[in-house]
CSV table of C-alpha atoms in Angstrom, one decimal:
chain,number,residue,atom,x,y,z
A,15,UNK,CA,-21.9,63.6,87.0
A,16,UNK,CA,-21.8,64.6,83.4
A,17,UNK,CA,-21.7,68.4,82.9
A,18,UNK,CA,-22.4,68.6,79.2
A,19,UNK,CA,-25.7,68.4,77.4
A,20,UNK,CA,-26.3,67.8,73.7
A,21,UNK,CA,-27.8,70.9,72.0
A,22,UNK,CA,-29.7,69.2,69.2
A,23,UNK,CA,-32.3,66.4,69.6
A,24,UNK,CA,-33.1,64.2,66.6
A,25,UNK,CA,-36.5,63.3,68.0
A,26,UNK,CA,-38.0,66.4,66.4
A,27,UNK,CA,-36.2,66.3,63.1
A,28,UNK,CA,-35.4,62.7,61.9
A,29,UNK,CA,-37.9,60.7,59.9
A,30,UNK,CA,-40.5,59.1,62.2
A,31,UNK,CA,-40.1,55.6,60.8
A,32,UNK,CA,-36.4,55.7,61.3
A,33,UNK,CA,-36.8,56.9,64.8
A,34,UNK,CA,-39.3,54.2,65.7
A,35,UNK,CA,-36.9,51.5,64.5
A,36,UNK,CA,-34.0,53.1,66.4
A,37,UNK,CA,-35.9,53.4,69.7
A,38,UNK,CA,-38.5,50.7,69.5
A,39,UNK,CA,-36.3,47.7,68.5
A,40,UNK,CA,-34.0,48.1,71.6
A,41,UNK,CA,-37.0,48.7,73.7
A,42,UNK,CA,-38.7,45.6,72.4
A,43,UNK,CA,-35.6,43.5,73.1
A,44,UNK,CA,-35.4,45.0,76.6
A,45,UNK,CA,-39.0,44.3,77.6
A,46,UNK,CA,-38.9,40.8,76.1
A,47,UNK,CA,-35.6,40.1,78.0
A,48,UNK,CA,-37.2,41.5,81.2
A,49,UNK,CA,-40.1,39.1,80.7
A,50,UNK,CA,-37.7,36.2,80.2
A,51,UNK,CA,-36.3,36.6,83.7
A,52,UNK,CA,-39.2,34.8,85.2
A,53,UNK,CA,-39.9,32.6,82.2
A,54,UNK,CA,-36.4,31.2,82.1
A,55,UNK,CA,-36.8,30.3,85.8
A,56,UNK,CA,-40.0,28.4,85.0
A,57,UNK,CA,-38.4,26.5,82.1
A,58,UNK,CA,-35.5,25.2,84.2
A,59,UNK,CA,-37.7,24.7,87.3
A,60,UNK,CA,-40.2,22.8,85.2
A,61,UNK,CA,-37.4,20.5,83.9
A,62,UNK,CA,-35.6,20.1,87.2
A,63,UNK,CA,-38.3,20.3,89.9
A,64,UNK,CA,-41.6,19.7,88.2
A,65,UNK,CA,-45.0,21.5,88.1
A,66,UNK,CA,-45.1,22.1,91.8
A,67,UNK,CA,-42.0,24.3,91.4
A,68,UNK,CA,-43.8,26.2,88.6
A,69,UNK,CA,-46.9,26.6,90.8
A,70,UNK,CA,-44.6,28.1,93.4
A,71,UNK,CA,-43.2,30.7,91.1
A,72,UNK,CA,-46.7,31.6,90.0
A,73,UNK,CA,-47.6,32.2,93.6
A,74,UNK,CA,-44.5,34.5,94.2
A,75,UNK,CA,-44.9,36.3,90.9
A,76,UNK,CA,-47.5,38.8,92.2
A,77,UNK,CA,-45.1,40.0,94.8
A,78,UNK,CA,-42.5,40.7,92.1
A,79,UNK,CA,-45.1,42.4,90.1
A,80,UNK,CA,-45.9,44.8,93.0
A,81,UNK,CA,-42.2,45.8,93.1
A,82,UNK,CA,-42.2,46.3,89.3
A,83,UNK,CA,-45.4,48.3,89.4
A,84,UNK,CA,-44.0,50.9,91.7
A,85,UNK,CA,-40.6,51.0,89.9
A,86,UNK,CA,-42.4,51.2,86.5
A,87,UNK,CA,-44.5,54.1,87.7
A,88,UNK,CA,-41.4,56.0,88.5
A,89,UNK,CA,-39.5,55.0,85.4
A,90,UNK,CA,-42.3,55.5,82.8
A,91,UNK,CA,-43.4,58.7,84.6
A,92,UNK,CA,-39.9,60.1,84.6
A,93,UNK,CA,-39.4,59.1,81.0
A,94,UNK,CA,-42.6,60.9,79.9
A,95,UNK,CA,-41.7,63.9,82.1
A,96,UNK,CA,-38.2,64.1,80.6
A,97,UNK,CA,-39.5,63.8,77.0
A,98,UNK,CA,-42.2,66.5,77.4
A,99,UNK,CA,-39.8,68.9,79.1
A,100,UNK,CA,-37.0,68.3,76.7
A,101,UNK,CA,-39.5,69.0,73.9
A,102,UNK,CA,-40.1,72.4,75.5
A,103,UNK,CA,-36.3,73.0,76.0
A,104,UNK,CA,-36.6,72.7,79.8
A,105,UNK,CA,-33.5,70.5,80.5
A,106,UNK,CA,-33.2,71.4,84.2
A,107,UNK,CA,-36.9,70.4,84.8
A,108,UNK,CA,-36.2,67.1,83.0
A,109,UNK,CA,-33.1,66.4,85.1
A,110,UNK,CA,-35.0,67.1,88.3
A,111,UNK,CA,-37.7,64.6,87.3
A,112,UNK,CA,-35.1,61.9,86.5
A,113,UNK,CA,-33.2,62.4,89.8
A,114,UNK,CA,-36.3,62.4,91.9
A,115,UNK,CA,-37.4,59.1,90.3
A,116,UNK,CA,-33.9,57.6,90.8
A,117,UNK,CA,-33.8,58.2,94.5
A,118,UNK,CA,-37.4,57.1,95.0
A,119,UNK,CA,-36.8,53.8,93.3
A,120,UNK,CA,-33.9,52.9,95.6
A,121,UNK,CA,-36.0,53.8,98.7
A,122,UNK,CA,-39.0,51.7,97.5
A,123,UNK,CA,-36.8,48.7,96.8
A,124,UNK,CA,-35.4,48.6,100.3
A,125,UNK,CA,-38.8,49.1,102.0
A,126,UNK,CA,-40.5,46.3,99.9
A,127,UNK,CA,-37.6,43.8,100.4
A,128,UNK,CA,-38.0,44.2,104.2
A,129,UNK,CA,-41.8,44.0,104.2
A,130,UNK,CA,-41.9,40.9,102.0
A,131,UNK,CA,-39.3,39.1,104.0
A,132,UNK,CA,-41.3,39.6,107.1
A,133,UNK,CA,-44.7,38.6,105.6
A,134,UNK,CA,-43.6,36.0,103.0
A,135,UNK,CA,-45.7,33.1,104.3
A,136,UNK,CA,-49.1,34.9,104.7
A,137,UNK,CA,-48.5,36.6,101.3
A,138,UNK,CA,-47.9,33.2,99.6
A,139,UNK,CA,-51.0,31.8,101.1
A,140,UNK,CA,-52.9,34.9,100.1
A,141,UNK,CA,-51.9,34.4,96.4
A,142,UNK,CA,-53.0,30.7,96.3
A,143,UNK,CA,-50.2,28.6,97.6
A,144,UNK,CA,-51.4,25.1,98.4
A,145,UNK,CA,-50.0,22.8,101.0
A,146,UNK,CA,-47.9,21.1,98.3
A,147,UNK,CA,-46.5,24.3,96.7
A,148,UNK,CA,-46.1,26.5,99.8
A,149,UNK,CA,-42.5,25.2,100.8
A,150,UNK,CA,-41.3,25.8,97.2
A,151,UNK,CA,-42.9,29.3,97.2
A,152,UNK,CA,-41.3,30.2,100.5
A,153,UNK,CA,-37.8,29.2,99.5
A,154,UNK,CA,-38.0,30.9,96.1
A,155,UNK,CA,-39.7,34.1,97.5
A,156,UNK,CA,-37.4,34.8,100.4
A,157,UNK,CA,-34.3,34.8,98.2
A,158,UNK,CA,-35.8,36.8,95.3
A,159,UNK,CA,-37.0,39.5,97.7
A,160,UNK,CA,-33.4,40.1,98.7
A,161,UNK,CA,-32.8,41.5,95.2
A,162,UNK,CA,-35.8,43.8,95.0
A,163,UNK,CA,-33.7,47.0,95.3
A,164,UNK,CA,-31.8,45.8,92.1
A,165,UNK,CA,-35.1,45.0,90.5
A,166,UNK,CA,-36.4,48.5,91.2
A,167,UNK,CA,-33.3,50.1,89.7
A,168,UNK,CA,-33.4,47.8,86.7
A,169,UNK,CA,-37.1,48.5,86.0
A,170,UNK,CA,-37.2,52.2,86.6
A,171,UNK,CA,-33.8,53.5,85.2
A,172,UNK,CA,-34.3,51.8,81.9
A,173,UNK,CA,-37.1,54.1,80.8
A,174,UNK,CA,-35.1,57.2,81.8
A,175,UNK,CA,-32.1,56.0,79.8
A,176,UNK,CA,-34.3,55.5,76.7
A,177,UNK,CA,-35.7,59.0,77.2
A,178,UNK,CA,-32.1,60.3,77.3
A,179,UNK,CA,-31.7,59.0,73.7
A,180,UNK,CA,-29.8,55.8,74.6
A,181,UNK,CA,-32.2,52.8,73.9
A,182,UNK,CA,-29.3,50.5,73.1
A,183,UNK,CA,-27.7,51.1,76.5
A,184,UNK,CA,-31.0,50.2,78.1
A,185,UNK,CA,-31.1,47.0,76.1
A,186,UNK,CA,-27.5,46.1,76.9
A,187,UNK,CA,-28.2,46.3,80.7
A,188,UNK,CA,-31.2,44.0,80.5
A,189,UNK,CA,-29.3,41.6,78.1
A,190,UNK,CA,-26.4,41.2,80.5
A,191,UNK,CA,-28.8,40.5,83.4
A,192,UNK,CA,-30.9,37.9,81.4
A,193,UNK,CA,-27.9,36.1,79.9
A,194,UNK,CA,-26.4,35.8,83.4
A,195,UNK,CA,-29.7,34.4,84.6
A,196,UNK,CA,-29.9,31.9,81.7
A,197,UNK,CA,-26.3,30.7,82.3
A,198,UNK,CA,-26.6,30.4,86.1
A,199,UNK,CA,-30.0,28.7,86.2
A,200,UNK,CA,-28.9,25.3,84.9
A,201,UNK,CA,-25.7,25.4,86.9
A,202,UNK,CA,-27.5,26.2,90.2
A,203,UNK,CA,-30.5,23.9,89.6
A,204,UNK,CA,-28.9,20.8,87.9
A,205,UNK,CA,-25.2,20.9,88.8
A,206,UNK,CA,-25.5,22.3,92.4
A,207,UNK,CA,-28.9,20.6,92.9
A,208,UNK,CA,-30.4,23.7,94.5
A,209,UNK,CA,-33.8,23.5,92.9
A,210,UNK,CA,-36.0,26.6,93.2
A,211,UNK,CA,-33.4,28.2,95.4
A,212,UNK,CA,-30.9,28.0,92.6
A,213,UNK,CA,-33.3,29.7,90.2
A,214,UNK,CA,-33.9,32.5,92.8
A,215,UNK,CA,-30.2,33.1,93.2
A,216,UNK,CA,-29.6,33.2,89.5
A,217,UNK,CA,-32.4,35.9,89.2
A,218,UNK,CA,-31.0,38.1,91.9
A,219,UNK,CA,-27.4,38.0,90.5
A,220,UNK,CA,-28.7,38.9,87.0
A,221,UNK,CA,-30.7,41.8,88.4
A,222,UNK,CA,-27.7,43.0,90.4
A,223,UNK,CA,-25.5,43.3,87.2
A,224,UNK,CA,-28.4,45.0,85.3
A,225,UNK,CA,-28.7,47.6,88.1
A,226,UNK,CA,-24.9,48.2,88.2
A,227,UNK,CA,-24.9,49.0,84.4
A,228,UNK,CA,-27.9,51.3,84.7
A,229,UNK,CA,-26.5,53.2,87.7
A,230,UNK,CA,-23.3,53.9,85.7
A,231,UNK,CA,-25.4,54.9,82.6
A,232,UNK,CA,-27.4,57.4,84.6
A,233,UNK,CA,-24.1,59.2,85.5
A,234,UNK,CA,-23.4,59.6,81.8
A,235,UNK,CA,-26.6,61.3,80.5
A,236,UNK,CA,-26.6,63.0,77.1
A,237,UNK,CA,-29.5,65.4,77.3
A,238,UNK,CA,-29.7,66.4,80.9
A,239,UNK,CA,-27.2,67.4,83.6
A,240,UNK,CA,-27.9,65.4,86.9
A,241,UNK,CA,-26.8,67.1,90.1
A,242,UNK,CA,-26.8,65.7,93.6
A,243,UNK,CA,-29.2,68.3,94.9
A,244,UNK,CA,-31.8,67.1,92.3
A,245,UNK,CA,-32.0,63.8,94.2
A,246,UNK,CA,-33.9,65.4,97.1
A,247,UNK,CA,-37.6,64.7,96.7
A,248,UNK,CA,-39.6,67.7,95.4
A,249,UNK,CA,-43.2,68.2,96.4
A,250,UNK,CA,-43.9,69.6,92.9
A,251,UNK,CA,-41.8,67.3,90.7
A,252,UNK,CA,-42.2,63.9,92.2
A,253,UNK,CA,-46.1,63.9,92.3
A,254,UNK,CA,-46.1,65.0,88.6
A,255,UNK,CA,-43.7,62.1,87.7
A,256,UNK,CA,-45.9,59.7,89.6
A,257,UNK,CA,-49.0,61.1,87.9
A,258,UNK,CA,-47.6,60.5,84.5
A,259,UNK,CA,-46.6,57.0,85.5
A,260,UNK,CA,-49.7,56.1,87.4
A,261,UNK,CA,-51.2,54.1,84.5
A,262,UNK,CA,-48.2,51.9,84.4
A,263,UNK,CA,-48.5,51.4,88.2
A,264,UNK,CA,-52.2,50.6,88.0
A,265,UNK,CA,-51.7,48.3,85.1
A,266,UNK,CA,-49.2,46.2,87.0
A,267,UNK,CA,-51.2,46.4,90.3
A,268,UNK,CA,-54.3,45.3,88.3
A,269,UNK,CA,-52.2,42.3,87.3
A,270,UNK,CA,-51.7,41.6,91.0
A,271,UNK,CA,-55.4,41.7,91.7
A,272,UNK,CA,-56.0,39.5,88.7
A,273,UNK,CA,-53.5,37.0,89.9
A,274,UNK,CA,-55.0,37.0,93.4
A,275,UNK,CA,-58.5,36.4,92.1
A,276,UNK,CA,-57.4,34.0,89.4
A,277,UNK,CA,-55.0,31.9,91.5
A,278,UNK,CA,-57.5,31.4,94.2
A,279,UNK,CA,-60.3,30.6,91.7
A,280,UNK,CA,-58.0,28.1,89.9
A,281,UNK,CA,-57.3,26.3,93.2
A,282,UNK,CA,-61.0,26.4,94.2
A,283,UNK,CA,-62.6,25.2,91.0
A,284,UNK,CA,-59.6,23.1,90.0
A,285,UNK,CA,-60.1,21.1,93.3
A,286,UNK,CA,-63.7,20.4,92.1
A,287,UNK,CA,-62.6,19.2,88.7
A,288,UNK,CA,-60.6,16.1,87.4
A,289,UNK,CA,-57.5,18.3,87.3
A,290,UNK,CA,-57.1,19.0,91.0
A,291,UNK,CA,-55.8,22.2,92.5
A,292,UNK,CA,-52.1,22.2,91.6
A,293,UNK,CA,-52.4,21.5,87.8
A,294,UNK,CA,-54.5,24.5,86.9
A,295,UNK,CA,-52.3,26.8,89.2
A,296,UNK,CA,-49.1,25.6,87.5
A,297,UNK,CA,-50.5,25.6,84.0
A,298,UNK,CA,-52.1,29.0,84.1
A,299,UNK,CA,-49.0,30.6,85.4
A,300,UNK,CA,-47.0,29.2,82.4
A,301,UNK,CA,-49.7,30.3,79.9
A,302,UNK,CA,-49.8,33.8,81.4
A,303,UNK,CA,-46.1,34.2,81.0
A,304,UNK,CA,-46.1,32.9,77.4
A,305,UNK,CA,-48.9,35.4,76.5
A,306,UNK,CA,-47.0,38.1,78.4
A,307,UNK,CA,-43.9,37.5,76.2
A,308,UNK,CA,-45.9,38.4,73.1
A,309,UNK,CA,-47.6,41.3,74.9
A,310,UNK,CA,-44.1,42.6,75.9
A,311,UNK,CA,-43.3,43.2,72.3
A,312,UNK,CA,-46.3,45.5,72.2
A,313,UNK,CA,-45.2,47.3,75.3
A,314,UNK,CA,-41.7,47.6,74.1
A,315,UNK,CA,-42.9,49.1,70.9
A,316,UNK,CA,-45.2,51.6,72.6
A,317,UNK,CA,-42.7,52.5,75.4
A,318,UNK,CA,-39.9,52.8,72.9
A,319,UNK,CA,-41.9,55.2,70.9
A,320,UNK,CA,-42.8,57.2,74.0
A,321,UNK,CA,-39.8,59.6,73.9
A,322,UNK,CA,-40.7,60.4,70.2
A,323,UNK,CA,-44.3,61.0,71.0
A,324,UNK,CA,-43.7,63.0,74.1
A,325,UNK,CA,-41.0,65.2,72.6
A,326,UNK,CA,-43.0,66.0,69.4
A,327,UNK,CA,-46.2,66.6,71.3
A,328,UNK,CA,-44.3,68.9,73.7
A,329,UNK,CA,-42.8,70.9,70.8
A,330,UNK,CA,-46.2,71.0,69.0
A,331,UNK,CA,-45.3,68.9,66.0
A,332,UNK,CA,-48.6,67.1,65.9
A,333,UNK,CA,-48.2,65.5,62.4
A,334,UNK,CA,-45.3,63.5,63.7
A,335,UNK,CA,-47.2,62.4,66.7
A,336,UNK,CA,-50.0,61.1,64.6
A,337,UNK,CA,-47.6,59.1,62.4
A,338,UNK,CA,-46.0,57.5,65.5
A,339,UNK,CA,-49.4,56.3,66.7
A,340,UNK,CA,-50.4,55.0,63.3
A,341,UNK,CA,-47.1,53.2,62.7
A,342,UNK,CA,-47.0,51.6,66.2
A,343,UNK,CA,-50.7,50.5,66.0
A,344,UNK,CA,-50.2,48.8,62.6
A,345,UNK,CA,-47.1,46.9,63.6
A,346,UNK,CA,-48.7,45.9,66.9
A,347,UNK,CA,-51.8,44.4,65.3
A,348,UNK,CA,-49.8,42.6,62.7
A,349,UNK,CA,-47.4,41.2,65.2
A,350,UNK,CA,-50.1,39.9,67.5
A,351,UNK,CA,-51.9,38.2,64.6
A,352,UNK,CA,-48.6,36.2,63.9
A,353,UNK,CA,-48.4,35.4,67.6
A,354,UNK,CA,-52.1,34.2,67.5
A,355,UNK,CA,-51.2,31.8,64.7
A,356,UNK,CA,-48.3,30.4,66.8
A,357,UNK,CA,-50.3,29.9,69.9
A,358,UNK,CA,-53.2,28.3,68.2
A,359,UNK,CA,-51.1,25.9,66.0
A,360,UNK,CA,-48.4,24.8,68.4
A,361,UNK,CA,-49.7,24.9,71.9
A,362,UNK,CA,-48.4,21.5,73.0
A,363,UNK,CA,-44.9,22.3,71.7
A,364,UNK,CA,-44.9,25.5,73.6
A,365,UNK,CA,-46.1,23.9,76.9
A,366,UNK,CA,-43.6,21.1,76.6
A,367,UNK,CA,-40.7,23.6,76.8
A,368,UNK,CA,-41.6,24.0,80.5
A,369,UNK,CA,-41.6,20.3,81.2
A,370,UNK,CA,-43.6,17.3,80.2
A,371,UNK,CA,-46.0,16.2,83.0
A,372,UNK,CA,-49.0,13.9,83.0
A,373,UNK,CA,-51.5,13.6,80.1
A,374,UNK,CA,-54.0,15.4,82.4
A,375,UNK,CA,-51.7,18.3,82.9
A,376,UNK,CA,-51.0,18.6,79.1
A,377,UNK,CA,-54.7,18.5,78.3
A,378,UNK,CA,-55.5,21.4,80.6
A,379,UNK,CA,-52.4,23.5,79.7
A,380,UNK,CA,-53.0,23.2,75.9
A,381,UNK,CA,-56.7,24.2,76.3
A,382,UNK,CA,-55.7,27.0,78.6
A,383,UNK,CA,-53.2,28.4,76.1
A,384,UNK,CA,-55.6,28.3,73.2
A,385,UNK,CA,-58.5,29.9,75.0
A,386,UNK,CA,-56.3,32.5,76.8
A,387,UNK,CA,-54.9,33.8,73.5
A,388,UNK,CA,-57.9,33.5,71.3
A,389,UNK,CA,-58.4,37.3,71.0
A,390,UNK,CA,-54.8,38.4,71.6
A,391,UNK,CA,-54.5,40.5,68.4
A,392,UNK,CA,-57.0,43.0,70.1
A,393,UNK,CA,-54.6,43.6,73.0
A,394,UNK,CA,-52.6,45.9,70.6
A,395,UNK,CA,-55.5,48.3,70.5
A,396,UNK,CA,-55.9,48.9,74.2
A,397,UNK,CA,-52.2,48.6,75.1
A,398,UNK,CA,-50.8,51.0,72.6
A,399,UNK,CA,-53.6,53.5,73.0
A,400,UNK,CA,-53.1,53.5,76.8
A,401,UNK,CA,-49.4,54.2,76.5
A,402,UNK,CA,-50.0,56.9,73.9
A,403,UNK,CA,-52.2,58.8,76.3
A,404,UNK,CA,-49.5,58.5,78.9
A,405,UNK,CA,-46.9,59.8,76.4
A,406,UNK,CA,-48.8,63.0,75.7
A,407,UNK,CA,-49.2,63.8,79.4
A,408,UNK,CA,-52.9,62.6,79.8
A,409,UNK,CA,-52.7,60.2,82.7
A,410,UNK,CA,-56.4,60.0,83.4
A,411,UNK,CA,-57.3,58.5,80.1
A,412,UNK,CA,-54.3,56.3,80.2
A,413,UNK,CA,-55.2,55.0,83.7
A,414,UNK,CA,-58.8,54.2,82.7
A,415,UNK,CA,-57.7,52.2,79.7
A,416,UNK,CA,-55.1,50.4,81.7
A,417,UNK,CA,-57.7,49.3,84.3
A,418,UNK,CA,-60.2,48.2,81.8
A,419,UNK,CA,-58.6,45.1,80.6
A,420,UNK,CA,-57.1,44.0,83.8
A,421,UNK,CA,-59.7,44.9,86.4
A,422,UNK,CA,-63.0,46.3,85.3
A,423,UNK,CA,-63.7,43.6,82.8
A,424,UNK,CA,-61.5,40.7,83.6
A,425,UNK,CA,-62.2,40.2,87.3
A,426,UNK,CA,-66.1,40.3,86.9
A,427,UNK,CA,-65.7,37.8,84.0
A,428,UNK,CA,-63.6,35.5,86.1
A,429,UNK,CA,-66.1,35.5,89.0
A,430,UNK,CA,-69.2,35.2,86.8
A,431,UNK,CA,-67.9,32.6,84.4
A,432,UNK,CA,-66.4,30.4,87.1
A,433,UNK,CA,-69.6,30.5,89.1
A,434,UNK,CA,-71.6,29.3,86.0
A,435,UNK,CA,-69.1,27.0,84.2
A,436,UNK,CA,-66.5,26.1,86.8
A,437,UNK,CA,-62.8,25.7,85.8
A,438,UNK,CA,-63.6,25.8,82.1
A,439,UNK,CA,-65.4,29.2,82.6
A,440,UNK,CA,-62.2,30.7,84.0
A,441,UNK,CA,-60.4,30.0,80.7
A,442,UNK,CA,-62.8,32.3,78.7
A,443,UNK,CA,-62.3,35.4,80.9
A,444,UNK,CA,-59.1,36.7,79.2
A,445,UNK,CA,-60.6,36.7,75.7
A,446,UNK,CA,-63.8,38.4,76.9
A,447,UNK,CA,-61.6,41.1,78.5
A,448,UNK,CA,-59.5,41.6,75.4
A,449,UNK,CA,-62.5,42.1,73.2
A,450,UNK,CA,-64.4,44.5,75.4
A,451,UNK,CA,-61.3,46.6,76.3
A,452,UNK,CA,-60.3,46.9,72.6
A,453,UNK,CA,-63.7,48.2,71.6
A,454,UNK,CA,-63.7,50.8,74.4
A,455,UNK,CA,-60.1,51.9,73.7
A,456,UNK,CA,-60.9,52.4,70.0
A,457,UNK,CA,-63.9,54.5,70.9
A,458,UNK,CA,-62.0,56.6,73.4
A,459,UNK,CA,-59.2,57.5,70.9
A,460,UNK,CA,-61.7,58.3,68.3
A,461,UNK,CA,-63.6,60.7,70.6
A,462,UNK,CA,-60.4,62.4,71.8
A,463,UNK,CA,-58.4,62.5,68.6
A,464,UNK,CA,-59.3,66.0,67.5
A,465,UNK,CA,-59.2,67.4,71.1
A,466,UNK,CA,-55.7,66.0,71.6
A,467,UNK,CA,-54.3,68.0,68.6
A,468,UNK,CA,-56.4,71.2,69.2
A,469,UNK,CA,-54.5,74.4,69.5
A,470,UNK,CA,-52.8,74.5,72.9
A,471,UNK,CA,-53.3,70.8,73.4
A,472,UNK,CA,-49.7,70.2,74.2
A,473,UNK,CA,-49.7,72.4,77.3
A,474,UNK,CA,-48.2,70.6,80.3
A,475,UNK,CA,-46.6,71.4,83.6
């Protein structure tokens, strides 16, 4: 591995605005591209298979999210650990954190692939597969699970590469994987006639190429020296890495719980409505991924700014930390306002990208998209604030804010609203969660703001 480490780090000296552009833009592209993996599948499956194929991918998506949750915990945790230690000039500690996370990611990918292969059918049923969609879900899920080791590497290593000062390298790896997926999807689905199986193979191949690029990149680090002995799990280092990344883990796992509750509620209350069980299941899956595409810009902005925040907080340059937070929050809110306009003005055009089904399907999908995103600008407040706390080494506050929107508010809203208003009540749960979570996040950051920057506030392990 590389034996030379750069002496100077621009994170503590270059203008904050310039650094945010340099780090956040590649990170935004990376997170958007990562989100496109599954969205591209849904577009081609919708055109080539129909809404039952999209319902199947919505069923399998929670399993993929579990994989990403554990990998993101390691990746984001290691990135924060690296940045904080690099800010304090502790390069060896930063390297041990990265190496521990690298090894753990590979191990988790293998274990999850085996478990999901064995229990694929009961898991698909658990996450709302109907009699009609189960065969498609099984076919898609069994193939995709074969690539979970590559997915773990692609998800976790990217954050460490960004923390190493190479956001463009992180972006390139994801772009290669996504472009490969986009090229292979239509070939496998339409030319070879493989249906959902073709989309699954395209996804795995794209993730494999992404993983290969990232593995190579981690052997060429700029700010740390990676050694083989650092790969051995440390009882002190790995728990700290995981603690810093636990909010990312819980955010993703909360999404799994939400999908579990939401998918089963959609099937239950959809069956009691004129739409039936399969239309709501397919439509909500598409709407969720469309909304996530916009949210990924926020996450890319916040995660891309994480090394800047962590390094300067670790080195005690608090004025620069404050600027990073203000800049990212301002851009995040403005961007989500633009996204809101697009979602509210062009819902039918967006839905049609994923295939044109019956008038009943379009009616539900358009209504679902509009109501799901009606309060989306407020997501910026809770999402950016949560990652900010993670960046400065305060996982407890970050974790609480992460759980708020996904679990503590959303799930009760789903259960209560559906019991009162049926299928239509389900569609108001996301907006309710966005509003309440934003108010709480704004309150928390206001209360902690002075304490964060008090003397000695940047002390970390």
